[in-house]
XYZ file of C-alpha atoms in Angstrom:
560
model
C -27.756 -33.291 -65.683
C -26.037 -31.063 -62.952
C -29.261 -30.376 -61.102
C -30.588 -33.645 -60.659
C -27.950 -34.696 -57.369
C -29.561 -32.096 -56.015
C -32.831 -32.669 -57.193
C -31.968 -36.648 -55.278
C -30.738 -35.190 -52.635
C -33.733 -32.434 -51.322
C -36.065 -35.833 -51.936
C -34.473 -38.595 -49.996
C -33.904 -36.176 -47.172
C -34.786 -37.351 -44.485
C -35.246 -35.296 -40.443
C -32.124 -37.271 -38.637
C -34.088 -38.969 -34.544
C -32.685 -36.604 -32.000
C -30.851 -38.488 -29.477
C -29.484 -35.528 -27.912
C -31.315 -33.456 -25.140
C -33.332 -30.746 -26.005
C -31.245 -28.293 -24.881
C -27.958 -30.030 -26.383
C -30.138 -30.653 -29.179
C -32.005 -26.418 -29.872
C -27.831 -25.792 -29.424
C -26.146 -27.181 -31.099
C -23.874 -29.080 -29.405
C -22.024 -32.225 -28.618
C -24.107 -34.322 -25.494
C -23.203 -37.690 -23.803
C -26.362 -38.574 -23.427
C -25.897 -39.062 -19.165
C -29.526 -37.758 -18.051
C -28.376 -35.410 -16.998
C -25.634 -33.842 -19.368
C -22.741 -33.006 -18.568
C -23.375 -29.335 -20.856
C -26.304 -28.753 -18.679
C -24.727 -29.115 -15.495
C -21.555 -26.637 -16.803
C -24.342 -24.218 -17.501
C -26.141 -25.149 -14.217
C -29.122 -26.177 -15.113
C -29.144 -30.091 -14.638
C -32.983 -30.083 -13.627
C -33.989 -28.638 -17.465
C -32.338 -32.293 -19.047
C -35.245 -33.448 -20.924
C -34.250 -36.400 -23.640
C -37.100 -36.708 -26.659
C -38.707 -40.134 -26.867
C -36.697 -41.215 -29.382
C -33.673 -41.187 -26.671
C -34.904 -42.963 -24.560
C -36.418 -45.790 -26.841
C -32.341 -45.661 -27.743
C -31.370 -46.289 -23.397
C -29.604 -42.791 -22.944
C -28.016 -43.578 -19.753
C -28.390 -42.432 -16.132
C -26.232 -40.546 -14.183
C -25.587 -42.937 -11.008
C -24.926 -45.886 -14.056
C -22.138 -43.317 -15.792
C -20.235 -43.166 -12.840
C -19.845 -46.450 -12.055
C -18.159 -47.289 -15.310
C -16.284 -43.803 -14.908
C -14.496 -45.404 -11.882
C -14.051 -49.032 -13.816
C -12.626 -47.425 -16.749
C -10.622 -45.076 -14.853
C -9.155 -48.387 -12.835
C -7.586 -49.895 -16.252
C -5.883 -46.435 -17.142
C -4.149 -46.512 -13.711
C -2.599 -50.071 -13.763
C -1.218 -48.943 -17.688
C -0.213 -46.559 -16.381
C 1.762 -47.923 -13.930
C 2.844 -50.454 -16.625
C 3.819 -47.841 -18.714
C 5.047 -45.946 -16.871
C 8.759 -47.413 -16.539
C 9.136 -47.339 -20.565
C 7.914 -43.373 -20.519
C 8.856 -40.189 -19.316
C 6.959 -38.588 -16.797
C 6.901 -34.769 -19.328
C 6.793 -34.582 -23.048
C 10.857 -33.139 -24.910
C 9.094 -29.807 -25.226
C 8.163 -29.655 -22.034
C 11.241 -30.763 -19.666
C 13.111 -27.835 -21.570
C 10.384 -24.898 -20.265
C 12.978 -24.491 -17.417
C 14.204 -21.326 -17.628
C 12.901 -17.702 -18.452
C 14.508 -17.276 -21.508
C 13.996 -20.732 -22.987
C 10.284 -19.420 -21.947
C 9.383 -16.664 -23.721
C 12.111 -17.308 -26.579
C 9.359 -21.056 -27.517
C 5.692 -18.810 -27.025
C 6.785 -16.482 -29.016
C 7.892 -18.838 -31.985
C 5.129 -20.573 -31.551
C 3.153 -18.213 -32.377
C 4.707 -16.290 -34.870
C 5.108 -19.881 -36.642
C 1.642 -21.107 -36.022
C 0.220 -21.115 -39.456
C -2.846 -18.320 -40.557
C -6.020 -19.904 -41.123
C -6.826 -19.686 -44.451
C -9.911 -20.639 -46.096
C -10.089 -24.952 -47.218
C -9.898 -26.684 -50.468
C -11.289 -30.125 -51.591
C -6.974 -30.698 -51.469
C -7.125 -30.796 -47.850
C -10.579 -31.988 -46.904
C -9.133 -35.156 -45.888
C -6.055 -33.715 -44.130
C -8.288 -31.784 -42.237
C -11.004 -34.291 -41.197
C -7.938 -36.412 -39.972
C -6.372 -35.648 -36.504
C -4.464 -32.892 -36.201
C -1.270 -32.779 -32.883
C -1.104 -30.071 -31.008
C 1.175 -26.419 -32.416
C 3.935 -26.283 -30.063
C 2.356 -23.161 -28.675
C -1.045 -25.223 -27.081
C 1.819 -27.538 -25.419
C 2.840 -24.658 -23.816
C -0.267 -23.074 -22.450
C -1.888 -26.588 -21.832
C 1.490 -26.845 -19.765
C 1.289 -23.673 -17.980
C -2.337 -23.742 -17.665
C -1.495 -26.864 -15.510
C 0.853 -25.244 -13.382
C -2.138 -22.366 -12.488
C -4.265 -25.037 -11.560
C -1.414 -26.824 -9.659
C -0.743 -23.580 -7.799
C -3.657 -23.039 -7.260
C -5.802 -25.934 -5.882
C -3.021 -27.287 -4.033
C -5.133 -28.419 -0.316
C -7.545 -30.641 0.231
C -10.748 -31.013 -1.348
C -12.979 -29.550 1.387
C -10.486 -26.056 1.072
C -9.532 -25.103 -2.568
C -11.580 -27.786 -3.951
C -14.457 -24.872 -5.211
C -11.469 -23.088 -7.495
C -10.435 -26.609 -8.568
C -14.133 -27.545 -10.276
C -14.015 -23.983 -11.644
C -11.006 -24.214 -12.469
C -11.186 -28.070 -14.162
C -14.370 -27.157 -15.756
C -13.151 -23.700 -17.986
C -9.954 -25.255 -19.185
C -12.136 -28.421 -20.690
C -14.675 -25.422 -21.357
C -12.045 -24.165 -23.274
C -11.555 -26.410 -25.787
C -15.019 -25.639 -27.668
C -15.206 -21.536 -26.786
C -11.858 -19.812 -28.247
C -12.757 -16.895 -25.522
C -12.361 -18.667 -22.554
C -9.041 -20.226 -24.740
C -7.839 -16.483 -24.740
C -8.824 -15.735 -20.994
C -6.968 -18.927 -19.959
C -3.802 -18.336 -22.038
C -3.614 -15.438 -20.581
C -4.343 -15.725 -16.699
C -1.618 -18.879 -17.063
C 0.826 -16.747 -18.833
C 0.323 -13.487 -16.738
C 1.000 -16.829 -13.798
C 4.193 -18.113 -15.170
C 5.675 -14.560 -15.616
C 5.655 -12.802 -12.565
C 6.515 -16.207 -11.076
C 9.502 -16.061 -13.021
C 9.845 -12.094 -13.236
C 10.151 -12.455 -17.308
C 8.740 -8.970 -18.418
C 9.057 -9.974 -22.063
C 6.764 -13.024 -21.133
C 4.469 -11.158 -19.320
C 3.789 -9.253 -22.625
C 2.770 -11.698 -24.680
C 0.431 -12.323 -21.544
C -0.465 -8.789 -22.394
C -1.575 -10.103 -25.972
C -3.520 -13.143 -25.321
C -5.651 -10.522 -22.518
C -6.204 -8.280 -25.328
C -7.554 -10.900 -27.586
C -9.940 -12.778 -24.324
C -11.123 -8.892 -23.657
C -12.088 -8.377 -27.283
C -14.019 -10.819 -27.661
C -15.681 -10.487 -24.369
C -17.365 -7.049 -25.320
C -18.630 -9.431 -28.510
C -19.679 -11.972 -26.283
C -21.700 -8.687 -24.112
C -25.107 -9.348 -26.135
C -26.213 -12.451 -24.025
C -24.726 -11.476 -20.245
C -26.622 -14.235 -18.762
C -23.688 -16.300 -20.982
C -22.514 -18.885 -18.411
C -18.578 -18.569 -21.139
C -18.918 -15.399 -19.868
C -19.185 -14.876 -16.485
C -16.032 -18.084 -16.343
C -14.045 -16.085 -18.311
C -14.273 -12.632 -15.675
C -13.830 -15.276 -13.535
C -9.474 -16.282 -15.005
C -9.683 -12.420 -15.955
C -10.080 -11.733 -11.477
C -7.361 -14.570 -11.371
C -5.084 -12.564 -13.268
C -5.461 -9.636 -12.585
C -5.051 -11.328 -8.368
C -1.584 -12.809 -10.342
C -0.279 -8.720 -11.855
C -2.110 -7.005 -9.188
C -4.012 -4.566 -10.665
C -5.838 -3.417 -7.470
C -7.781 -1.428 -10.404
C -8.706 -3.500 -12.527
C -9.200 -6.628 -9.547
C -11.852 -4.115 -8.193
C -13.605 -3.837 -11.919
C -13.463 -7.146 -12.201
C -15.377 -8.253 -8.932
C -18.542 -6.473 -9.340
C -18.629 -6.432 -13.008
C -19.261 -10.079 -11.875
C -21.546 -8.850 -9.784
C -23.182 -7.416 -12.882
C -23.093 -10.105 -14.963
C -24.932 -12.780 -11.751
C -27.837 -10.093 -10.611
C -28.387 -10.827 -14.919
C -28.425 -14.480 -14.559
C -30.192 -14.941 -11.630
C -30.024 -17.177 -8.287
C -31.493 -20.374 -10.717
C -28.893 -20.576 -12.995
C -26.040 -21.427 -9.753
C -28.061 -24.278 -7.918
C -25.369 -26.305 -9.530
C -22.281 -26.737 -12.083
C -19.233 -24.139 -12.777
C -21.897 -21.194 -12.535
C -22.665 -22.066 -8.890
C -19.038 -22.918 -8.094
C -17.617 -19.908 -8.246
C -20.242 -18.394 -6.940
C -19.799 -19.691 -4.075
C -15.682 -17.994 -4.076
C -16.470 -15.146 -5.050
C -18.884 -14.399 -2.370
C -16.644 -13.243 0.172
C -15.119 -10.305 -2.311
C -19.257 -9.170 -2.804
C -20.107 -9.269 0.949
C -16.803 -7.612 2.166
C -17.380 -5.345 -0.658
C -21.006 -4.121 0.170
C -19.730 -3.371 3.841
C -16.185 -1.249 3.256
C -18.075 1.125 0.383
C -21.585 0.479 2.675
C -24.042 0.023 -0.447
C -27.121 -2.313 -0.398
C -26.757 -5.620 -1.972
C -29.157 -7.499 -4.357
C -27.851 -10.322 -2.422
C -29.391 -9.843 0.208
C -32.785 -11.227 -0.747
C -34.116 -14.172 0.238
C -33.413 -16.063 -2.907
C -29.557 -15.157 -2.682
C -29.815 -16.497 0.508
C -31.559 -20.321 -0.376
C -31.384 -21.105 -4.352
C -28.280 -21.990 -4.524
C -28.377 -24.074 -2.075
C -30.550 -26.330 -3.054
C -28.514 -29.003 -3.218
C -25.934 -28.571 -1.135
C -24.873 -27.451 2.458
C -23.240 -24.225 4.111
C -20.041 -23.701 5.296
C -19.988 -22.090 7.825
C -17.388 -19.127 6.042
C -21.738 -18.814 3.939
C -23.421 -19.162 7.166
C -21.546 -16.088 8.180
C -21.623 -14.319 5.054
C -25.552 -14.833 5.008
C -25.614 -12.579 8.609
C -22.499 -10.419 7.336
C -24.608 -9.428 4.285
C -27.157 -7.134 6.296
C -24.679 -5.541 7.653
C -24.104 -2.752 4.441
C -27.780 -2.327 4.225
C -27.742 -1.293 7.464
C -24.347 1.261 7.165
C -26.458 2.084 4.446
C -30.318 2.855 5.709
C -28.188 4.716 8.106
C -25.971 6.714 5.612
C -29.317 7.439 4.017
C -30.909 9.008 7.056
C -27.610 10.825 8.306
C -27.553 12.551 4.255
C -31.540 13.615 4.679
C -30.909 14.618 7.868
C -27.707 17.277 7.877
C -29.622 18.413 4.012
C -32.200 19.104 6.151
C -30.852 20.651 8.426
C -29.600 23.197 5.998
C -31.656 23.665 2.998
C -29.770 26.544 1.499
C -26.239 24.513 1.439
C -26.882 22.705 -0.947
C -24.573 23.974 -3.237
C -21.167 23.636 -0.711
C -23.133 20.348 0.646
C -22.993 18.148 -2.880
C -18.637 19.107 -2.454
C -17.963 17.400 0.859
C -21.599 15.296 0.983
C -22.779 11.648 -1.448
C -25.519 10.294 -0.415
C -24.488 7.522 -0.294
C -22.710 8.000 3.214
C -19.504 8.676 3.113
C -17.717 9.059 6.407
C -15.505 12.692 6.765
C -13.086 11.263 8.313
C -9.981 12.856 6.644
C -8.499 14.917 9.176
C -9.040 11.617 11.696
C -8.388 8.610 11.562
C -9.155 8.241 14.768
C -12.471 8.787 15.554
C -14.471 5.423 14.792
C -17.866 6.894 16.233
C -18.600 9.306 12.731
C -20.701 6.360 11.346
C -23.638 7.457 13.247
C -23.287 6.933 17.140
C -24.630 10.101 18.983
C -24.711 12.526 15.599
C -28.708 10.370 15.124
C -29.924 13.659 17.917
C -33.855 12.006 16.321
C -34.034 10.206 19.330
C -37.206 7.540 17.502
C -34.614 7.303 15.315
C -31.302 6.784 17.681
C -33.249 4.193 18.517
C -34.027 2.124 16.623
C -30.592 1.884 14.652
C -29.300 1.046 17.707
C -31.433 -1.542 18.417
C -30.579 -2.680 14.158
C -27.165 -3.115 15.479
C -27.721 -4.604 18.496
C -29.681 -7.048 16.756
C -26.881 -7.778 14.103
C -23.925 -8.307 16.512
C -25.751 -10.447 17.693
C -26.569 -12.517 15.468
C -22.463 -12.342 14.230
C -21.864 -13.960 18.134
C -24.275 -16.639 17.416
C -22.603 -17.788 14.670
C -19.364 -17.910 16.734
C -21.285 -19.419 19.318
C -23.124 -22.501 17.011
C -20.350 -22.748 14.491
C -16.827 -21.739 15.007
C -17.141 -22.601 18.451
C -17.211 -26.426 17.502
C -16.262 -26.790 13.780
C -15.833 -30.759 13.354
C -12.292 -30.727 11.844
C -10.582 -28.946 15.541
C -10.517 -25.221 16.909
C -7.798 -21.990 16.782
C -5.277 -22.430 19.971
C -2.382 -19.469 20.844
C 1.113 -21.165 19.722
C 4.766 -20.111 20.614
C 5.232 -21.914 17.559
C 6.315 -19.328 15.056
C 5.949 -20.407 10.549
C 8.617 -18.338 9.062
C 11.056 -16.879 10.057
C 11.005 -13.795 7.690
C 7.677 -12.641 8.691
C 7.685 -9.238 10.447
C 6.761 -9.865 14.671
C 3.741 -8.908 15.445
C 3.699 -7.092 18.944
C 1.112 -5.035 20.998
C 0.309 -3.710 24.777
C -1.884 -4.608 27.486
C -5.140 -2.422 27.625
C -4.801 -2.184 30.937
C -0.614 -1.705 32.086
C -0.515 -0.271 28.400
C 2.757 -2.743 28.320
C 4.334 -3.695 25.003
C 4.721 -7.575 25.009
C 4.306 -10.230 21.758
C 1.550 -12.357 21.791
C 1.119 -16.289 21.147
C -0.099 -16.499 17.783
C -3.411 -18.620 16.374
C -2.947 -21.351 14.719
C -6.244 -23.358 13.095
C -6.848 -27.177 11.245
C -7.263 -25.380 7.598
C -7.287 -22.219 6.215
C -11.552 -22.389 6.088
C -12.434 -21.036 9.879
C -8.667 -18.303 10.142
C -11.083 -17.348 6.904
C -14.053 -17.001 8.421
C -13.053 -16.108 12.341
C -11.506 -13.574 10.669
C -14.743 -12.168 8.730
C -16.182 -12.052 11.163
C -14.440 -10.183 13.562
C -13.824 -7.252 10.781
C -17.466 -7.514 10.445
C -18.243 -6.411 14.250
C -15.462 -4.385 13.201
C -17.340 -2.622 10.510
C -20.722 -2.869 12.904
C -18.973 -1.698 15.534
C -18.136 2.155 14.256
C -21.367 3.794 14.814
C -20.630 3.557 17.872
C -23.355 0.802 19.336
C -21.066 -2.284 20.162
C -18.588 -3.245 21.164
C -16.519 -0.985 23.338
C -12.536 0.074 22.683
C -11.436 -2.961 24.133
C -12.996 -5.363 22.096
C -11.973 -3.180 18.617
C -8.465 -3.281 20.119
C -8.054 -7.166 21.040
C -10.188 -8.651 17.321
C -7.966 -6.203 15.691
C -4.812 -7.878 17.907
C -6.235 -11.304 16.363
C -6.567 -10.484 13.210
C -3.199 -9.169 13.547
C -2.270 -12.931 15.317
C -3.624 -15.181 12.403
C -1.613 -13.182 9.391
C 0.930 -15.633 9.416
C -0.732 -18.915 10.287
C -3.097 -17.362 7.075
C -0.451 -16.305 4.176
C 1.795 -19.294 5.792
C -0.701 -21.634 4.627
C -2.194 -20.051 1.497
C -1.926 -20.662 -2.319
C -1.216 -16.862 -3.617
C -5.073 -16.894 -5.146
C -6.983 -16.770 -1.218
C -4.201 -14.120 -0.464
C -7.062 -11.527 -0.943
C -9.850 -12.808 1.172
C -7.511 -11.694 3.773
C -7.741 -8.420 2.654
C -10.883 -7.226 4.171
C -10.221 -8.611 7.850
C -6.559 -6.722 7.538
C -8.057 -2.984 6.744
C -10.121 -3.594 9.394
C -7.791 -4.194 11.767
C -5.745 -1.363 10.296
C -7.555 1.382 10.336
C -9.190 0.271 14.450
C -4.942 1.087 16.271
C -4.222 4.297 16.238
C -1.695 6.148 12.908
C 2.223 5.731 13.763
C 1.214 3.649 15.661
C 2.992 0.311 16.726
C 0.341 -2.243 15.920
C -0.704 -0.060 11.883
C 3.225 0.024 11.816
C 2.820 -3.852 11.444
C 0.123 -4.341 9.272
C 2.606 -1.851 7.373
C 5.592 -4.139 7.672
C 3.144 -7.590 6.491
C 2.192 -5.749 2.956
C 6.399 -4.829 2.132
C 6.293 -8.757 2.889
C 3.530 -8.863 0.789
C 5.227 -7.258 -1.960
C 8.617 -8.844 -1.933
C 7.172 -12.955 -1.948
C 5.111 -11.983 -4.559
C 5.595 -8.737 -6.599
C 2.333 -6.852 -6.213
C 2.690 -4.051 -4.126
C -1.447 -4.183 -4.433
C -2.243 -4.296 -0.004
C -0.184 -1.592 0.517
C -1.712 1.075 -1.882
C -5.108 -0.156 -1.375
C -4.860 -0.053 2.859
C -3.085 3.386 1.799
C -5.597 4.650 -0.100
C -8.772 3.932 2.240
C -7.098 4.419 5.468
C -6.497 7.732 4.396
C -10.370 7.955 3.608
C -9.539 8.329 -0.387
C -12.658 7.134 -1.970
C -12.958 3.976 -2.442
C -15.873 4.229 -4.758
C -13.525 6.062 -7.816
C -11.392 2.828 -7.694
C -14.547 0.573 -8.475
C -16.490 2.926 -11.125
C -19.125 3.367 -8.676
C -20.834 7.018 -9.112
């Protein structure tokens, strides 16, 4: 008798038709049956979203039709929300009470302590577990913190912060099915709120979430091409932006680059993978220039494949040209290193202590010597001409970008203005190159954040290239560095906190251009202290002190 139900079940079992797309069916995830479905779009493979014949007979929904349905539904919901606003408060009472730091900390800790441990379900609990469960107080609080994080990171127009909004919104939706993303989002949100309220106890809770997330990350690293791992690493970068740990931030940024290389360009044509690639590309390119390293992003597929379905903005058009500078500097350093080894064959032991083959510059003794990276050091006339020609060609390409894109930016242009946006911001003064008199130049204002980001990066890249001695005069270098300083007040006054690191590379190059102890370099130090007071992080001052002091940046990012 006891075995008969088993035989009946086995005999009566039928193979159910597959109505999900082939990818969702094989991965055993929920498919919304929209072509391309959301799961495939999130993983950056919309072109591989295919349905079986059974699903086509049943009738899946095309994406355009689905969007129309969603728009109609949105209109209905807006009408219902407007009618219900007068009867319901805008925020839940739980969230309304979380206005003070002590209440936030207490609520999170108490909710975590009283959270019931998971136990194997028995038959008597099956019915209750099948019913919808109301969210725990901890989940309500973390959801509120996550909303505050998204609002803080993406307060501007879609053109300026839309990419990061897309990433965070999709990561927020993905965390419901990914323990790794849930822990990573919790860590980033808690550290963000803790920094806002300067609450060390709440920050400790955030680091507990971070520890769990890192443990899950190590488990998931068996599949380095996983989109969950890539998104979680992005959230770790965001967490370090708020915590101010510059070494951890650098490691996560370069770790994301290694994951990017494993994932290949084809996986970044759409979805959240493409959005993260676009958001972090500026850090990878500028970091490669500072480190004087070749970068795989210079390969043709990385310059074309991720943009198959969308045009590039002015910043990414600039990065396409700037990425060649890092390869050029790496080749120049390799040539100089081999020339030194050839000229001193008996002193390899000493040379290995003082020169590495990645092209470190020995400018510890004189920060003001800008021509020590090339120029006169390339004694071979043939190689000297080759490197000079390449440098001039790269510099001309950068100038062409400015004349083609920045000077004809459709949303406005850069202009001088005496208007001071923040009275507490340090005052920038400089010298007239001809008379050497000190004066206060007008500030540079912009129509949005994208243009100053692109122009400051443009000036910084040309300054990096000019260190070879082949491009730009000393006066031109000084003007470019001053332009960066004149743009800082506008940029730092308008930008959200998570975008301030985009200006770090230009600040570093401006600081290197000015003489040590000068009025201009003192201004940059004051700006770093200003950021420390405003955001309670000393990362700018620490990094600039290390880099301009000729510290080995490679040790900070784990390079040998």
